[in-house]
Short mmCIF file of N, CA, C and O in Angstrom, two decimals:
data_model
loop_
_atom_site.label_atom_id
_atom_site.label_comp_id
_atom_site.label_asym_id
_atom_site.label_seq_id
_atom_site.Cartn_x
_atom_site.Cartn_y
_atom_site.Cartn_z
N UNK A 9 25.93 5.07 -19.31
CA UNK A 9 27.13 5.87 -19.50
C UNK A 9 27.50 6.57 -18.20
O UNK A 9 26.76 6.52 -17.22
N UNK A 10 28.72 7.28 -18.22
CA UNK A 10 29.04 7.39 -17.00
C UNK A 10 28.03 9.06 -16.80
O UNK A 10 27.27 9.51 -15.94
N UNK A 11 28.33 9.32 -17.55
CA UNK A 11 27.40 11.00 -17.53
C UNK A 11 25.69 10.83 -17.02
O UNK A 11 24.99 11.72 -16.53
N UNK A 12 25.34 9.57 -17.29
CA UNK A 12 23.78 9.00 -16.77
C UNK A 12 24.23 8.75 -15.10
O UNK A 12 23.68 9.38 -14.20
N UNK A 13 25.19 7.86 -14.88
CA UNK A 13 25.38 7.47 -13.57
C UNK A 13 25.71 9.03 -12.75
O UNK A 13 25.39 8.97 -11.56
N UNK A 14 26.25 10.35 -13.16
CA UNK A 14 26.40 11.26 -12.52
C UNK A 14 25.36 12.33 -12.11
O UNK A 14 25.21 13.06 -11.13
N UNK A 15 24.67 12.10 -13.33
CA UNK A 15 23.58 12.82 -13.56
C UNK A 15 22.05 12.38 -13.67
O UNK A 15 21.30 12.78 -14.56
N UNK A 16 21.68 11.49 -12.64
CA UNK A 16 20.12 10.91 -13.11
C UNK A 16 18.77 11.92 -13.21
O UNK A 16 18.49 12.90 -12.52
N UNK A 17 18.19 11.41 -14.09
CA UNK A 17 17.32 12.22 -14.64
C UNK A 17 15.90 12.17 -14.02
O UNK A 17 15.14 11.24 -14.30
N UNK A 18 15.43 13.48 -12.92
CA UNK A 18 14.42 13.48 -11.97
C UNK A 18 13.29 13.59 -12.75
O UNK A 18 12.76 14.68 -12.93
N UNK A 19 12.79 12.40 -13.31
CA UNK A 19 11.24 12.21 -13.85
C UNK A 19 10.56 12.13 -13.13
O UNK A 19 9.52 12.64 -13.54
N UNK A 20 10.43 11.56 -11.68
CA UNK A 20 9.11 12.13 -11.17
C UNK A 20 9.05 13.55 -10.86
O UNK A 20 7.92 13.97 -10.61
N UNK A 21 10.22 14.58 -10.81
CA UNK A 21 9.83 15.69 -10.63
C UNK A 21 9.19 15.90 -11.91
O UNK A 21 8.07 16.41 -11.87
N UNK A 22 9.72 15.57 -13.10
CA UNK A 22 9.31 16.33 -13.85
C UNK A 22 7.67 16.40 -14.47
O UNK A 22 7.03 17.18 -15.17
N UNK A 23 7.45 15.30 -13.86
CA UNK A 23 5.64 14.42 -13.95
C UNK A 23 5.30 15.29 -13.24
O UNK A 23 4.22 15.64 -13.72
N UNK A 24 5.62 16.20 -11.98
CA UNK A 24 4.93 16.41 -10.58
C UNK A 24 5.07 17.75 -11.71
O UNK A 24 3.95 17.97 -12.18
N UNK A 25 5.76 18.35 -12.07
CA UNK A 25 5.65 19.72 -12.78
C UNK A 25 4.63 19.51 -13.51
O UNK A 25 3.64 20.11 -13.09
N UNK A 26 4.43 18.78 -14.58
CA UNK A 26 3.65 18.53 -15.46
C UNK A 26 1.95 18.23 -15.09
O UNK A 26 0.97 18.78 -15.58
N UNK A 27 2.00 17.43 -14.32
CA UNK A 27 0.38 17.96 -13.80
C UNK A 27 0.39 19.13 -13.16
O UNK A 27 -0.52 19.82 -13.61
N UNK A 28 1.13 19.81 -12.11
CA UNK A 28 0.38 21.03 -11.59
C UNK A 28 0.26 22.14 -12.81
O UNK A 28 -0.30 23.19 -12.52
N UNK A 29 0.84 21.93 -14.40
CA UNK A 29 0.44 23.00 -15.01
C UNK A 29 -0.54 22.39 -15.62
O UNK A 29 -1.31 23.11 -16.24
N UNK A 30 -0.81 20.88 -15.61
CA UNK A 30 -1.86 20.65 -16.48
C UNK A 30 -3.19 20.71 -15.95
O UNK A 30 -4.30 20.60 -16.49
N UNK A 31 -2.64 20.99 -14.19
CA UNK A 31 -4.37 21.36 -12.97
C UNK A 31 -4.50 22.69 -13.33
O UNK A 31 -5.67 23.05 -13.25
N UNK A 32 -3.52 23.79 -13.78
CA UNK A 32 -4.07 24.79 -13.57
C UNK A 32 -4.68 25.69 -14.97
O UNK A 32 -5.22 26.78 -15.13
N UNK A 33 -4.22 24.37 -15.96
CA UNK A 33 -4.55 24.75 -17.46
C UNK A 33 -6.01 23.98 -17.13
O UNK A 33 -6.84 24.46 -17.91
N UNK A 34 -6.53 23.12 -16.40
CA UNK A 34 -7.75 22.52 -16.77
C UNK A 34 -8.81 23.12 -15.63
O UNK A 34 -10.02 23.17 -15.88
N UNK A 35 -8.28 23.57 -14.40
CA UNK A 35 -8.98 25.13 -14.19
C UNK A 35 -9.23 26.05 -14.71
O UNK A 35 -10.15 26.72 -14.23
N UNK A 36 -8.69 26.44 -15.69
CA UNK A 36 -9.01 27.41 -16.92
C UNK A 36 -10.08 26.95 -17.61
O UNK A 36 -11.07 27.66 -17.80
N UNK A 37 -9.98 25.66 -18.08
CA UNK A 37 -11.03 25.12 -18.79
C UNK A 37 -12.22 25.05 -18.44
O UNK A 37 -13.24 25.45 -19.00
N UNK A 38 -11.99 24.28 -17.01
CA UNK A 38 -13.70 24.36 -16.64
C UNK A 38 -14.07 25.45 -15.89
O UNK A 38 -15.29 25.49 -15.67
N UNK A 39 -13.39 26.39 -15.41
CA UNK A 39 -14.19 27.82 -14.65
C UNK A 39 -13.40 29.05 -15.05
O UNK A 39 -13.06 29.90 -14.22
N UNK A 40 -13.05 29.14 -16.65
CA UNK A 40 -12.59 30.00 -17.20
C UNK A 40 -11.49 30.52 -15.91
O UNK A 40 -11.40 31.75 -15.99
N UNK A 41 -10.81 30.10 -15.01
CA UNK A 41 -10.01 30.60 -13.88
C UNK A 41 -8.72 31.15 -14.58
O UNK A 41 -7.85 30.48 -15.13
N UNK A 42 -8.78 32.30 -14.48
CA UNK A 42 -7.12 32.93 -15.28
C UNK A 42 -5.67 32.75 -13.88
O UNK A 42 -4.46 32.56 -14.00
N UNK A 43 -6.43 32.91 -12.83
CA UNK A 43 -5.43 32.48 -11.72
C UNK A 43 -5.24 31.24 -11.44
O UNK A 43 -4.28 31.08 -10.69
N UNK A 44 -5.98 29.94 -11.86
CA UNK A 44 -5.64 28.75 -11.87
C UNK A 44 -4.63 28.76 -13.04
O UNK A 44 -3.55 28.26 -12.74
N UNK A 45 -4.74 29.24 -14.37
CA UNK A 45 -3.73 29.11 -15.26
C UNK A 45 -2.17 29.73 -14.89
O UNK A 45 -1.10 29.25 -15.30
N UNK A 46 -2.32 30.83 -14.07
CA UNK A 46 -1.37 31.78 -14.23
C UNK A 46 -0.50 30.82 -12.94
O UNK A 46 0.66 30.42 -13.01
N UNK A 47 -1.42 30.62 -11.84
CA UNK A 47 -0.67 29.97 -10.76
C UNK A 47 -0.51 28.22 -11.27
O UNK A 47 -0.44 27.42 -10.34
N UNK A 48 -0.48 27.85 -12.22
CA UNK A 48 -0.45 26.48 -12.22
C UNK A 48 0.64 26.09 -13.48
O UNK A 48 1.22 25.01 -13.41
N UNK A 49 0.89 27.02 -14.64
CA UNK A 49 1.71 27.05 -15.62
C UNK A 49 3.06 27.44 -14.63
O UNK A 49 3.89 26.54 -14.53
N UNK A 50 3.33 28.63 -13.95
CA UNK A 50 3.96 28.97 -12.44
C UNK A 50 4.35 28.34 -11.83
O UNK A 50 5.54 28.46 -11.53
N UNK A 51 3.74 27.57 -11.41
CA UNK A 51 4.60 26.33 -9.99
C UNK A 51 4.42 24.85 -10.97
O UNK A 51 4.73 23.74 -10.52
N UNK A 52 3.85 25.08 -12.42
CA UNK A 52 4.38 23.79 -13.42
C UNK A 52 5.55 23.77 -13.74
O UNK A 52 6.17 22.71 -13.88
N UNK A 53 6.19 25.21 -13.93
CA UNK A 53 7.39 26.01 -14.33
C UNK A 53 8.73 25.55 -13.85
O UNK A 53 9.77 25.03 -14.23
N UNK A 54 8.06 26.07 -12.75
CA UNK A 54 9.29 25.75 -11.18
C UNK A 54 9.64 24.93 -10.60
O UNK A 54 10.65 24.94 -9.91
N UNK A 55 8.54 23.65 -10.82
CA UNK A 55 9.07 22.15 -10.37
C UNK A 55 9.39 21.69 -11.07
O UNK A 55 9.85 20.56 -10.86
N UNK A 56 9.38 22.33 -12.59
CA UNK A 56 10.22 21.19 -13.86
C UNK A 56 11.26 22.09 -13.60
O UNK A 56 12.21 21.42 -13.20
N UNK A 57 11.55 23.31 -13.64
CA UNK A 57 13.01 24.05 -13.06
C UNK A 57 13.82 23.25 -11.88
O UNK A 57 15.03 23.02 -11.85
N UNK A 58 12.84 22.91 -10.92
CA UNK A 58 13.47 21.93 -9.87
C UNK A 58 13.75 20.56 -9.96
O UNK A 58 14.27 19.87 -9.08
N UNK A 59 13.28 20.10 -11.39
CA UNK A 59 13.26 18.56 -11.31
C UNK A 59 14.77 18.56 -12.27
O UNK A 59 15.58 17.64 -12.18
N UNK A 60 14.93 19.65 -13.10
CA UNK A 60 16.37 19.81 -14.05
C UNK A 60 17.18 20.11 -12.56
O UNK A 60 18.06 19.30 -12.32
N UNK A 61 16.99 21.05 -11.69
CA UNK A 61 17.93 21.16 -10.63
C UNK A 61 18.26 20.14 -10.12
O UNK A 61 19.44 19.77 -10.16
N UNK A 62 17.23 19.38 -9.47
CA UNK A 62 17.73 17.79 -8.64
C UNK A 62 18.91 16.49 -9.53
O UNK A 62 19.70 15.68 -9.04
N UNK A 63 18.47 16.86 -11.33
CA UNK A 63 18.45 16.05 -12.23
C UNK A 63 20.18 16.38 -11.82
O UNK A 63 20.99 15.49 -11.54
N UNK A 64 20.49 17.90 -11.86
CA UNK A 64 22.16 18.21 -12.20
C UNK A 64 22.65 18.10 -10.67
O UNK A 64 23.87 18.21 -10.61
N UNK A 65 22.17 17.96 -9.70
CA UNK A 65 22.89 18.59 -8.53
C UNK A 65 21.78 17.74 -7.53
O UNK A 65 21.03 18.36 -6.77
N UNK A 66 21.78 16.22 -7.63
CA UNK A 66 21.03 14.98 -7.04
C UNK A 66 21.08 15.00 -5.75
O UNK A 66 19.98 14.73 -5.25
N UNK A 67 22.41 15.34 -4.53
CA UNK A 67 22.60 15.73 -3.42
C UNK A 67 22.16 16.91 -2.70
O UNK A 67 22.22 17.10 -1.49
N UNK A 68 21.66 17.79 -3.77
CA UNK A 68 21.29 19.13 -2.91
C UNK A 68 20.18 19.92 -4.02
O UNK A 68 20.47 20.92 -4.67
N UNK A 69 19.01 19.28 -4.06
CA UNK A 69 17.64 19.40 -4.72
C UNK A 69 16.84 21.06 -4.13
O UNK A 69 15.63 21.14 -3.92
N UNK A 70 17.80 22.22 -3.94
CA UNK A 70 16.86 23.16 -3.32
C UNK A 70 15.64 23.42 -3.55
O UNK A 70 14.69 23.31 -2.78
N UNK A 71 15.67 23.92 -5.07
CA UNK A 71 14.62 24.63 -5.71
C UNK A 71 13.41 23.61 -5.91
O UNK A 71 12.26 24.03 -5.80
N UNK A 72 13.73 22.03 -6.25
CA UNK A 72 12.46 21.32 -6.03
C UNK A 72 12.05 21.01 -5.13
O UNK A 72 10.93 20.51 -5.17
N UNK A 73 12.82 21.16 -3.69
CA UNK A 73 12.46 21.26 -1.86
C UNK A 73 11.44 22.65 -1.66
O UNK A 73 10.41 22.95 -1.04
N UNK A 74 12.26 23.20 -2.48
CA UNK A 74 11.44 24.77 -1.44
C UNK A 74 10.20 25.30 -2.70
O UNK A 74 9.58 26.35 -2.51
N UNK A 75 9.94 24.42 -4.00
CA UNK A 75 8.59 24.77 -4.81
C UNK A 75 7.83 23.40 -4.04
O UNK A 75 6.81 23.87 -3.53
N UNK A 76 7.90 22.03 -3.76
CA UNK A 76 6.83 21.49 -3.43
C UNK A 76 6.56 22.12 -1.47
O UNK A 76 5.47 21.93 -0.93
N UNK A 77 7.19 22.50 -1.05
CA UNK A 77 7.22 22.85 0.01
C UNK A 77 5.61 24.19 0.07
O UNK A 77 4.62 24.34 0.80
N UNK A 78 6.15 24.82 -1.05
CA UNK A 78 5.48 26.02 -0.92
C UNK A 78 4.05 25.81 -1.34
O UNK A 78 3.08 26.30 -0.76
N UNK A 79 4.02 24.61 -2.96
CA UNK A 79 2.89 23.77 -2.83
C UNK A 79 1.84 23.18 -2.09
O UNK A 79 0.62 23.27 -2.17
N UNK A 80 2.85 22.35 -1.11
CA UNK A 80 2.32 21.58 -0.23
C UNK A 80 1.33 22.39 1.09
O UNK A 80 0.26 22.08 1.63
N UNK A 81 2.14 23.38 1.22
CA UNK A 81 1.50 24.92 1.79
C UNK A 81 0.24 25.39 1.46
O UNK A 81 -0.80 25.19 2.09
N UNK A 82 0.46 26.26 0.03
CA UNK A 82 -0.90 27.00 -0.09
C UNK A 82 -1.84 26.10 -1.18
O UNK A 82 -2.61 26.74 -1.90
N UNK A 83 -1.81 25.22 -1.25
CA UNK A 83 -2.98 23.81 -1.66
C UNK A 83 -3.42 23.39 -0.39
O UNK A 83 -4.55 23.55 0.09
N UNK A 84 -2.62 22.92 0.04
CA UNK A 84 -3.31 22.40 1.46
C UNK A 84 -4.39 23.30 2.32
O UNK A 84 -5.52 22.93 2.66
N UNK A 85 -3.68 24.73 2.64
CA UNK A 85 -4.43 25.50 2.97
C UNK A 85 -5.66 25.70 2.28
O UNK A 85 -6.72 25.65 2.91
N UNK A 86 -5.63 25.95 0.81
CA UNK A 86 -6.86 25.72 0.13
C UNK A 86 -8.02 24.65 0.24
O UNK A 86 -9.24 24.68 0.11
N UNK A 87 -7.07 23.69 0.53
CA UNK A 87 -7.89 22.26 0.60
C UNK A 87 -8.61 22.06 1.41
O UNK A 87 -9.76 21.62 1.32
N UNK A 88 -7.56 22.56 3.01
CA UNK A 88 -8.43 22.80 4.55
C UNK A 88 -9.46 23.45 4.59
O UNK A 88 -10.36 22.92 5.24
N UNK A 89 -9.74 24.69 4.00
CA UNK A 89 -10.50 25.56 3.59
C UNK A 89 -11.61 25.68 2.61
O UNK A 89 -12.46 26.57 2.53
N UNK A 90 -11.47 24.74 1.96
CA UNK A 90 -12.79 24.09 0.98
C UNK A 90 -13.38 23.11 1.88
O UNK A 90 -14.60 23.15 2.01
N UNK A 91 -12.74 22.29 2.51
CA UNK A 91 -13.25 20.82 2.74
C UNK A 91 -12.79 20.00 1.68
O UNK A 91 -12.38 18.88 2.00
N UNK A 92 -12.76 20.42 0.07
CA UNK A 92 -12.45 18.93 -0.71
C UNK A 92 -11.27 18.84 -1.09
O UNK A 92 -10.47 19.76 -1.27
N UNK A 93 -11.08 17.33 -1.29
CA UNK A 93 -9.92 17.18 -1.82
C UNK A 93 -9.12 17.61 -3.41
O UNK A 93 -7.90 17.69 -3.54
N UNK A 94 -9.94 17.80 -4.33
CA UNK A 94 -9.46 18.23 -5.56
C UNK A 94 -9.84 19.16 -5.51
O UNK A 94 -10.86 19.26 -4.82
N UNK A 95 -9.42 20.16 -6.04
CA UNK A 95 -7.62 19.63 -6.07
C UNK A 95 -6.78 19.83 -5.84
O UNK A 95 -5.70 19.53 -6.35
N UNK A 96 -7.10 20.49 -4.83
CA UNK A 96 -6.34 21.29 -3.48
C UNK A 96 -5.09 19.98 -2.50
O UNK A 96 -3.93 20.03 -2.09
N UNK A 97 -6.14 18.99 -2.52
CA UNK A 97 -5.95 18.44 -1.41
C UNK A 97 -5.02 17.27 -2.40
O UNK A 97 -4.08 16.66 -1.90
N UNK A 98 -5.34 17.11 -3.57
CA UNK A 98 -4.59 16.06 -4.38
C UNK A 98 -3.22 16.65 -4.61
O UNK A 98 -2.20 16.03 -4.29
N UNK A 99 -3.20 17.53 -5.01
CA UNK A 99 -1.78 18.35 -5.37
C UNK A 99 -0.83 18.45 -4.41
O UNK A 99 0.33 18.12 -4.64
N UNK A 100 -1.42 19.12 -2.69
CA UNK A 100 -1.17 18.83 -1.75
C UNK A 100 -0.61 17.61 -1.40
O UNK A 100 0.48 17.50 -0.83
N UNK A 101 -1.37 16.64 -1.74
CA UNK A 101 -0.63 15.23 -1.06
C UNK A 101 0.65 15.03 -1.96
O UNK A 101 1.75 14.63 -1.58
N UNK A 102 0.24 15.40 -3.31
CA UNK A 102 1.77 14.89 -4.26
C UNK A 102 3.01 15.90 -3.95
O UNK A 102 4.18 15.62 -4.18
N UNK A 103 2.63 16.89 -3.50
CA UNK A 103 3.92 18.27 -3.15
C UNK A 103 4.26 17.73 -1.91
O UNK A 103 5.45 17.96 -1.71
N UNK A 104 3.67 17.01 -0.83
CA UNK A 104 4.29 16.52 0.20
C UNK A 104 5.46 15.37 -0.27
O UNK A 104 6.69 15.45 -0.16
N UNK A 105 4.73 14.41 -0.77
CA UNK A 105 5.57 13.45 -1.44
C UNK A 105 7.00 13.79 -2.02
O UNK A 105 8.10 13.35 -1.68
N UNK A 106 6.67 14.71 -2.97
CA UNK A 106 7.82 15.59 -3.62
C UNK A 106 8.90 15.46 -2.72
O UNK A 106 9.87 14.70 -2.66
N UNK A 107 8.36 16.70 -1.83
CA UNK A 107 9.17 17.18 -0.78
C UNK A 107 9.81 16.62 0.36
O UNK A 107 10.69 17.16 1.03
N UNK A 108 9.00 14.82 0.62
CA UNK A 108 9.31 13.92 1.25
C UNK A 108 11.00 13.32 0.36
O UNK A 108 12.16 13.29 0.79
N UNK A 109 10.50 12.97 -0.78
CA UNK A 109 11.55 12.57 -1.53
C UNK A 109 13.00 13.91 -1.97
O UNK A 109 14.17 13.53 -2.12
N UNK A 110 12.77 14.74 -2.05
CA UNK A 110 14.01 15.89 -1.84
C UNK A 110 14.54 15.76 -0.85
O UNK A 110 15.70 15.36 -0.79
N UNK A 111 13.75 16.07 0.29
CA UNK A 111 14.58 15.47 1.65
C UNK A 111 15.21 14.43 1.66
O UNK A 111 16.38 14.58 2.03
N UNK A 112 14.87 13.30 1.37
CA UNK A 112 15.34 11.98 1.86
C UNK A 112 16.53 11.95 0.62
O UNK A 112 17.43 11.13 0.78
N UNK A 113 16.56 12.66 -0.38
CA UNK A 113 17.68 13.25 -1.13
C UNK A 113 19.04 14.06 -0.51
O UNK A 113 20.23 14.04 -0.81
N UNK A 114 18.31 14.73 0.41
CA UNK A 114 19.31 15.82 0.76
C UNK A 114 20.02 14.82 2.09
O UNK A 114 21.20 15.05 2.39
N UNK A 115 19.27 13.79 2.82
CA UNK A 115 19.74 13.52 3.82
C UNK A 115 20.51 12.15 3.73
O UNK A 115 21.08 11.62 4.68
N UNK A 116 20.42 11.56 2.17
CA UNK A 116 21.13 10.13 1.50
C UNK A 116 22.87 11.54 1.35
O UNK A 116 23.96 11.45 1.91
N UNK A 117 22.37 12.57 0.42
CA UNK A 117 23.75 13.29 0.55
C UNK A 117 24.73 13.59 1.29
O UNK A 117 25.93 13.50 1.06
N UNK A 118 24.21 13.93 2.15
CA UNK A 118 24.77 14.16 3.47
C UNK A 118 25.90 12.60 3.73
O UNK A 118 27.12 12.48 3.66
N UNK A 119 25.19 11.97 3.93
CA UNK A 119 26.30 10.55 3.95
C UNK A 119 26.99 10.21 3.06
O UNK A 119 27.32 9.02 3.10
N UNK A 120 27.51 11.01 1.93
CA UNK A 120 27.79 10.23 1.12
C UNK A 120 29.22 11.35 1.23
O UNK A 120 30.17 11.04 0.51
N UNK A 121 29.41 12.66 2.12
CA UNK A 121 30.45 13.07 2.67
C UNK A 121 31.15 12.57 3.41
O UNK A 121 32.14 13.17 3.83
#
């Protein structure tokens, strides 16, 4: 329909939301962590907020640019700082990705002025 062709629907954001609340609900689980829950339901929140943003407004994806951005940030840092990769360093690599793909969103937009 034409409302699908205007409006496509950002499922991998919304996957990328969906595990970081389901990393920080299963940090809860295994090390009773109330800040893995609180920070992971949080930036689960905000990238499905960003994946409905990209979904309505496909040319100019802010809010899912500047949550995997911020992701990609303080995971990584975590990650550098442990040494391991989970799941610091896993989350990290997918918030880059994210944020690889918003960009290459924002910069397909751009041409299409």
């Amino acid at each position: 329909s034409l409302l699908q062709e205007k409006m496509p629907t950002d499922y991998l954001g919304y996957a990328f939301g969906a595990l970081v609340a389901a990393g920080g609900a299963m940090g809860y689980v295994k090390k009773r962590s109330v800040p893995s829950l609180v920070a992971g339901l949080t930036f689960g929140g905000l990238a499905a907020a960003g994946a409905y943003h990209a979904s309505a407004n496909p040319d100019t994806p802010y809010v899912g640019a500047g949550v995997s951005a911020a992701l990609a940030g303080v995971m990584g840092a975590r990650a550098a700082k442990s040494g391991a990769l989970m799941p610091g360093g896993l989350i990290a690599l997918l918030a880059l990705g994210m944020l690889g793909r918003y960009s290459q969103a924002f910069y397909q937009g751009q041409g299409n002025k």
